[in-house]
Amino acid sequence: MKCIFTVDVEDWFHILDVPSTPPLSAWDTLPSRVEKNFLKLLDIFAERDVCVTCFFLGWVAERFPHLVKEADSRGHEIASHGYSHQLVYQMTQKDFLADALKSKKLLEDIFGRPILGYRSSGFSVTEKTPWFFDALMEAGYRYDSSVFPAAREHGGLKDASLAPYRLNGESPGLIEFPISVTRVFGKPMCFFGGGYLRLFPYFLIKHMAQRILAEGRPVIFYVHPREIDPHHPRLPMGAARKFKSYVNLRSTEPKVRRLASQLEFATFRDFMTENPLHLGGREEQKECATTRT
Ligand SMILES: [Zn+2]
């Protein structure tokens, strides 16, 4: 069983659910840092020969299409993080479908091949969005990694399976890769991305990852390019939210380097190929070639 490293490719001002988050109409006017930070992340992965899944925000891909091509040329998987970074439970089904389709088409026009995977902003699929998976299938996605199988401020599906599963029973359907959690004193907890990865010490993160691998589940890690850039501008916000958004930014890069050295990783695309009996069908595979050419 392997780990899956994912990057949600967005900028420093794409923090969710904060009154000071700028609207989409203002994004073009802000100093972007995603290009520099994302390329640095790719270099870190190249040092360790690790291929990752890159969930591109459509807006970022539209503005920086060369980042999509660069990631693809190094063997990473290109996937979609939607276009406009809205919380799913704040959208109508119709608006969500339009957003998921827009980002898929935009990425496919740059990438030249089908986009298989989707991740929502803030893992914001909840009991209030029962149409979410049908909309993704209608948009043509093959897998999703948006379910947070525990209670969470942006949503969470607390009764969801902790292991990857296929929706609608049969192939092709849609495969869900829930965000990895493990029970601590009976409570499901995540250690593997965002504020969790920054807050917890490395030895604990690695120990919990090995525990999940031993249970036969892949461990899904996630980072944002801004998290390896401790000097990025800050959005004004309250103390509690500030702690969650910005705690231990300096720890992300060394943790990513150590994880990439010490654990074995696959992309979602390759994981589905290597586990066809569980997840059905061979997916398009491209050789991992992380070194810059
Ligand atoms: Zn995001």
Coordinates of C-alpha atoms and ligand atoms in Angstrom, one line a residue:
M1 CA 0.0 0.0 0.0
K2 CA 1.3 3.4 -0.9
C3 CA 0.8 7.1 0.0
I4 CA -0.6 9.6 -2.4
F5 CA 0.7 13.2 -2.2
T6 CA -1.5 15.9 -3.5
V7 CA -1.1 19.6 -4.1
D8 CA -4.1 22.0 -4.3
V9 CA -2.6 24.5 -6.7
E10 CA -4.0 27.9 -5.6
D11 CA -2.6 31.2 -4.4
W12 CA -2.1 32.8 -0.9
F13 CA -5.4 34.7 -1.1
H14 CA -7.5 31.6 -1.7
I15 CA -8.3 31.0 2.0
L16 CA -11.9 30.0 2.5
D17 CA -14.6 31.4 4.7
V18 CA -12.9 34.5 5.9
P19 CA -14.6 37.9 5.3
S20 CA -11.3 39.4 4.0
T21 CA -10.9 36.8 1.3
P22 CA -11.0 38.8 -2.0
P23 CA -13.7 38.1 -4.6
L24 CA -12.8 36.5 -7.9
S25 CA -13.1 39.9 -9.6
A26 CA -10.1 41.1 -7.6
W27 CA -7.8 38.1 -7.9
D28 CA -6.1 39.5 -11.1
T29 CA -5.0 42.6 -9.2
L30 CA -3.2 40.8 -6.4
P31 CA 0.5 39.9 -6.4
S32 CA 0.6 36.2 -7.2
R33 CA 3.1 33.8 -5.5
V34 CA 1.7 30.5 -6.8
E35 CA 4.1 30.2 -9.7
K36 CA 7.3 30.5 -7.6
N37 CA 6.0 28.3 -4.8
F38 CA 4.6 25.5 -7.0
L39 CA 7.8 25.3 -9.1
K40 CA 9.7 25.0 -5.8
L41 CA 7.4 22.2 -4.7
L42 CA 8.0 20.4 -8.0
D43 CA 11.8 20.7 -7.5
I44 CA 11.4 19.1 -4.0
F45 CA 9.5 16.2 -5.4
A46 CA 12.1 15.9 -8.2
E47 CA 14.9 15.5 -5.7
R48 CA 13.0 12.4 -4.3
D49 CA 11.6 11.1 -7.6
V50 CA 8.1 11.4 -6.3
C51 CA 5.1 11.9 -8.6
V52 CA 2.1 13.7 -7.1
T53 CA -1.4 14.6 -8.1
C54 CA -1.9 18.3 -8.8
F55 CA -5.4 19.6 -8.2
F56 CA -5.3 22.8 -10.2
L57 CA -7.7 25.6 -9.5
G58 CA -9.1 26.5 -13.0
W59 CA -8.4 30.2 -12.4
V60 CA -4.7 29.4 -11.7
A61 CA -4.4 27.1 -14.8
E62 CA -6.0 29.8 -17.0
R63 CA -3.5 32.4 -15.8
F64 CA -0.4 30.1 -15.6
P65 CA -1.0 27.4 -18.2
H66 CA 2.8 26.7 -18.3
L67 CA 2.5 25.3 -14.7
V68 CA 0.1 22.6 -15.9
K69 CA 2.4 21.7 -18.8
E70 CA 5.5 21.7 -16.5
A71 CA 3.8 19.4 -13.9
D72 CA 2.7 17.1 -16.7
S73 CA 6.1 17.0 -18.3
R74 CA 7.6 15.9 -15.0
G75 CA 5.1 12.9 -14.8
H76 CA 2.7 14.4 -12.2
E77 CA -1.0 13.9 -12.6
I78 CA -3.1 16.9 -13.5
A79 CA -6.6 17.1 -11.8
S80 CA -9.2 19.7 -11.1
H81 CA -9.8 21.9 -8.0
G82 CA -12.8 23.6 -9.7
Y83 CA -12.6 27.0 -11.3
S84 CA -13.6 29.6 -8.7
H85 CA -12.9 28.1 -5.3
Q86 CA -16.4 28.3 -3.9
L87 CA -17.6 26.0 -1.1
V88 CA -19.8 23.3 -2.5
Y89 CA -22.6 23.7 0.1
Q90 CA -22.9 27.4 -0.9
M91 CA -23.5 26.6 -4.6
T92 CA -26.6 25.3 -6.4
Q93 CA -26.2 21.9 -8.2
K94 CA -26.4 23.8 -11.5
D95 CA -23.7 26.3 -10.6
F96 CA -21.5 23.6 -9.2
L97 CA -21.8 21.5 -12.4
A98 CA -21.0 24.5 -14.5
D99 CA -17.9 25.3 -12.3
A100 CA -16.7 21.6 -12.4
L101 CA -17.2 21.4 -16.2
K102 CA -15.4 24.8 -16.8
S103 CA -12.3 23.8 -14.9
K104 CA -12.2 20.3 -16.5
K105 CA -12.5 21.7 -20.0
L106 CA -9.9 24.4 -19.4
L107 CA -7.4 21.9 -18.0
E108 CA -8.0 19.5 -20.9
D109 CA -7.5 22.2 -23.4
I110 CA -4.1 22.9 -21.8
F111 CA -3.2 19.3 -21.0
G112 CA -4.5 17.6 -24.1
R113 CA -5.9 14.5 -22.3
P114 CA -8.9 13.7 -20.1
I115 CA -8.9 15.0 -16.6
L116 CA -9.9 12.1 -14.2
G117 CA -9.9 13.6 -10.8
Y118 CA -11.6 16.3 -8.8
R119 CA -11.2 17.9 -5.4
S120 CA -13.6 20.5 -4.0
S121 CA -12.5 23.6 -2.1
G122 CA -12.3 23.0 1.6
F123 CA -13.5 19.4 1.3
S124 CA -16.9 21.0 1.4
V125 CA -19.2 18.1 0.4
T126 CA -21.7 17.5 3.2
E127 CA -25.1 15.9 3.8
K128 CA -26.6 19.1 2.4
T129 CA -25.1 18.4 -1.0
P130 CA -26.5 14.9 -2.0
W131 CA -26.2 15.9 -5.7
F132 CA -22.4 16.3 -5.5
F133 CA -21.4 12.9 -6.8
D134 CA -24.0 12.8 -9.5
A135 CA -22.8 16.2 -10.7
L136 CA -19.2 15.0 -10.9
M137 CA -20.2 12.0 -12.9
E138 CA -22.3 14.1 -15.2
A139 CA -19.2 16.3 -15.7
G140 CA -17.2 13.2 -16.6
Y141 CA -14.9 12.8 -13.7
R142 CA -13.7 9.3 -12.7
Y143 CA -12.7 9.9 -9.1
D144 CA -13.0 12.4 -6.4
S145 CA -11.0 13.3 -3.2
S146 CA -13.3 15.7 -1.4
V147 CA -14.8 13.7 1.4
F148 CA -13.5 14.5 4.9
P149 CA -14.8 11.5 6.8
A150 CA -15.2 13.3 10.1
A151 CA -16.9 16.5 11.5
R152 CA -15.2 19.6 10.0
E153 CA -15.9 23.3 9.8
H154 CA -16.2 23.3 6.0
G155 CA -18.4 20.3 5.9
G156 CA -17.3 16.7 6.4
L157 CA -19.3 13.4 5.9
K158 CA -18.8 11.9 9.4
D159 CA -20.4 8.5 8.4
A160 CA -18.4 8.0 5.2
S161 CA -16.0 5.1 4.7
L162 CA -12.4 5.7 5.7
A163 CA -11.1 3.6 2.8
P164 CA -11.5 4.4 -0.9
Y165 CA -14.8 3.2 -2.3
R166 CA -16.8 3.1 -5.5
L167 CA -20.0 5.0 -5.7
N168 CA -23.0 3.5 -7.5
G169 CA -21.6 0.0 -7.0
E170 CA -20.4 -0.8 -10.5
S171 CA -17.9 0.3 -13.0
P172 CA -17.4 2.9 -14.3
G173 CA -19.1 4.9 -11.5
L174 CA -17.1 7.3 -9.5
I175 CA -14.3 6.3 -7.1
E176 CA -14.1 8.3 -3.8
F177 CA -10.7 8.7 -2.0
P178 CA -11.7 10.2 1.3
I179 CA -9.1 12.3 3.1
S180 CA -7.1 10.1 5.4
V181 CA -8.1 10.0 9.1
T182 CA -7.2 7.5 11.8
R183 CA -9.0 7.1 15.2
V184 CA -7.3 8.5 18.3
F185 CA -9.2 7.7 21.5
G186 CA -12.2 6.7 19.2
K187 CA -12.2 10.1 17.4
P188 CA -11.2 10.3 13.7
M189 CA -8.3 12.6 13.3
C190 CA -6.3 13.9 10.3
F191 CA -2.6 14.4 10.5
F192 CA -1.8 14.7 6.8
G193 CA -2.4 18.1 5.3
G194 CA -3.0 21.8 5.8
G195 CA -3.0 23.0 9.4
Y196 CA -2.8 19.3 10.7
L197 CA 0.4 18.7 8.8
R198 CA 1.9 22.0 10.1
L199 CA 0.8 21.6 13.6
F200 CA 1.7 18.0 14.5
P201 CA 5.3 16.9 14.9
Y202 CA 6.9 14.8 12.1
F203 CA 7.3 11.6 14.1
L204 CA 3.6 11.6 14.9
I205 CA 2.6 12.2 11.3
K206 CA 4.8 9.4 10.1
H207 CA 3.6 7.0 12.8
M208 CA 0.0 7.7 12.0
A209 CA 0.7 7.3 8.3
Q210 CA 2.3 3.9 8.9
R211 CA -0.7 2.8 11.0
I212 CA -3.1 3.6 8.1
L213 CA -0.8 1.8 5.6
A214 CA -0.8 -1.3 7.9
E215 CA -4.6 -1.2 7.8
G216 CA -4.4 -1.5 4.0
R217 CA -5.5 2.0 3.2
P218 CA -3.5 4.6 1.2
V219 CA -2.5 7.8 3.0
I220 CA -3.5 10.9 1.3
F221 CA -1.3 14.0 2.0
Y222 CA -2.2 17.5 0.8
V223 CA -0.4 20.8 0.7
H224 CA -0.9 24.2 -0.8
P225 CA 2.0 26.1 -2.5
R226 CA 1.6 29.0 0.0
E227 CA 2.4 26.6 2.8
I228 CA 6.1 26.4 1.8
D229 CA 6.3 30.3 1.6
P230 CA 6.4 31.6 5.2
H231 CA 6.7 35.2 4.0
H232 CA 3.6 35.3 1.9
P233 CA 1.1 38.1 2.6
R234 CA -1.5 37.5 5.2
L235 CA -5.2 38.1 5.0
P236 CA -6.7 39.8 8.1
M237 CA -8.7 37.4 10.3
G238 CA -9.5 36.5 13.9
A239 CA -7.0 34.9 16.2
A240 CA -8.3 31.3 16.0
R241 CA -8.5 31.3 12.2
K242 CA -5.2 33.0 12.0
F243 CA -3.7 30.1 14.0
K244 CA -5.2 27.5 11.8
S245 CA -4.2 29.2 8.5
Y246 CA -0.7 30.3 9.4
V247 CA 0.7 28.1 12.3
N248 CA 4.1 26.5 11.7
L249 CA 4.5 27.6 8.1
R250 CA 8.2 27.1 8.4
S251 CA 7.7 23.4 9.2
T252 CA 5.9 22.5 5.9
E253 CA 8.9 22.3 3.6
P254 CA 11.1 20.2 5.8
K255 CA 8.2 17.8 6.5
V256 CA 7.4 17.5 2.8
R257 CA 11.1 16.7 2.1
R258 CA 11.3 14.0 4.9
L259 CA 8.0 12.4 3.9
A260 CA 9.0 12.3 0.2
S261 CA 12.3 10.6 1.3
Q262 CA 10.8 8.1 3.8
L263 CA 7.5 7.0 2.4
E264 CA 6.5 5.5 -1.0
F265 CA 4.1 7.5 -3.1
A266 CA 1.9 7.1 -6.2
T267 CA -0.5 9.5 -7.9
F268 CA -4.2 8.7 -7.8
R269 CA -4.0 7.7 -11.5
D270 CA -1.2 5.2 -10.8
F271 CA -2.9 4.0 -7.6
M272 CA -6.0 3.1 -9.6
T273 CA -3.9 1.3 -12.2
E274 CA -2.1 -0.7 -9.5
N275 CA -5.3 -1.6 -7.7
P276 CA -7.6 -2.5 -10.5
L277 CA -9.4 -5.3 -8.7
H278 CA -10.6 -2.9 -6.0
L279 CA -11.1 0.1 -8.0
G280 CA -11.9 -1.2 -11.5
G281 CA -10.2 -0.7 -14.8
R282 CA -6.8 0.4 -16.0
E283 CA -6.3 4.1 -16.2
E284 CA -4.1 6.0 -18.5
Q285 CA -0.5 5.8 -17.2
K286 CA 2.4 7.9 -17.8
E287 CA 5.9 7.1 -16.6
C288 CA 7.1 9.1 -13.6
A289 CA 9.7 11.5 -14.8
T290 CA 10.1 14.2 -12.2
T291 CA 13.4 15.6 -13.3
R292 CA 13.2 18.9 -15.2
T293 CA 14.1 18.5 -18.9
Ligands
ZN1 ZN -8.5 25.1 -2.2

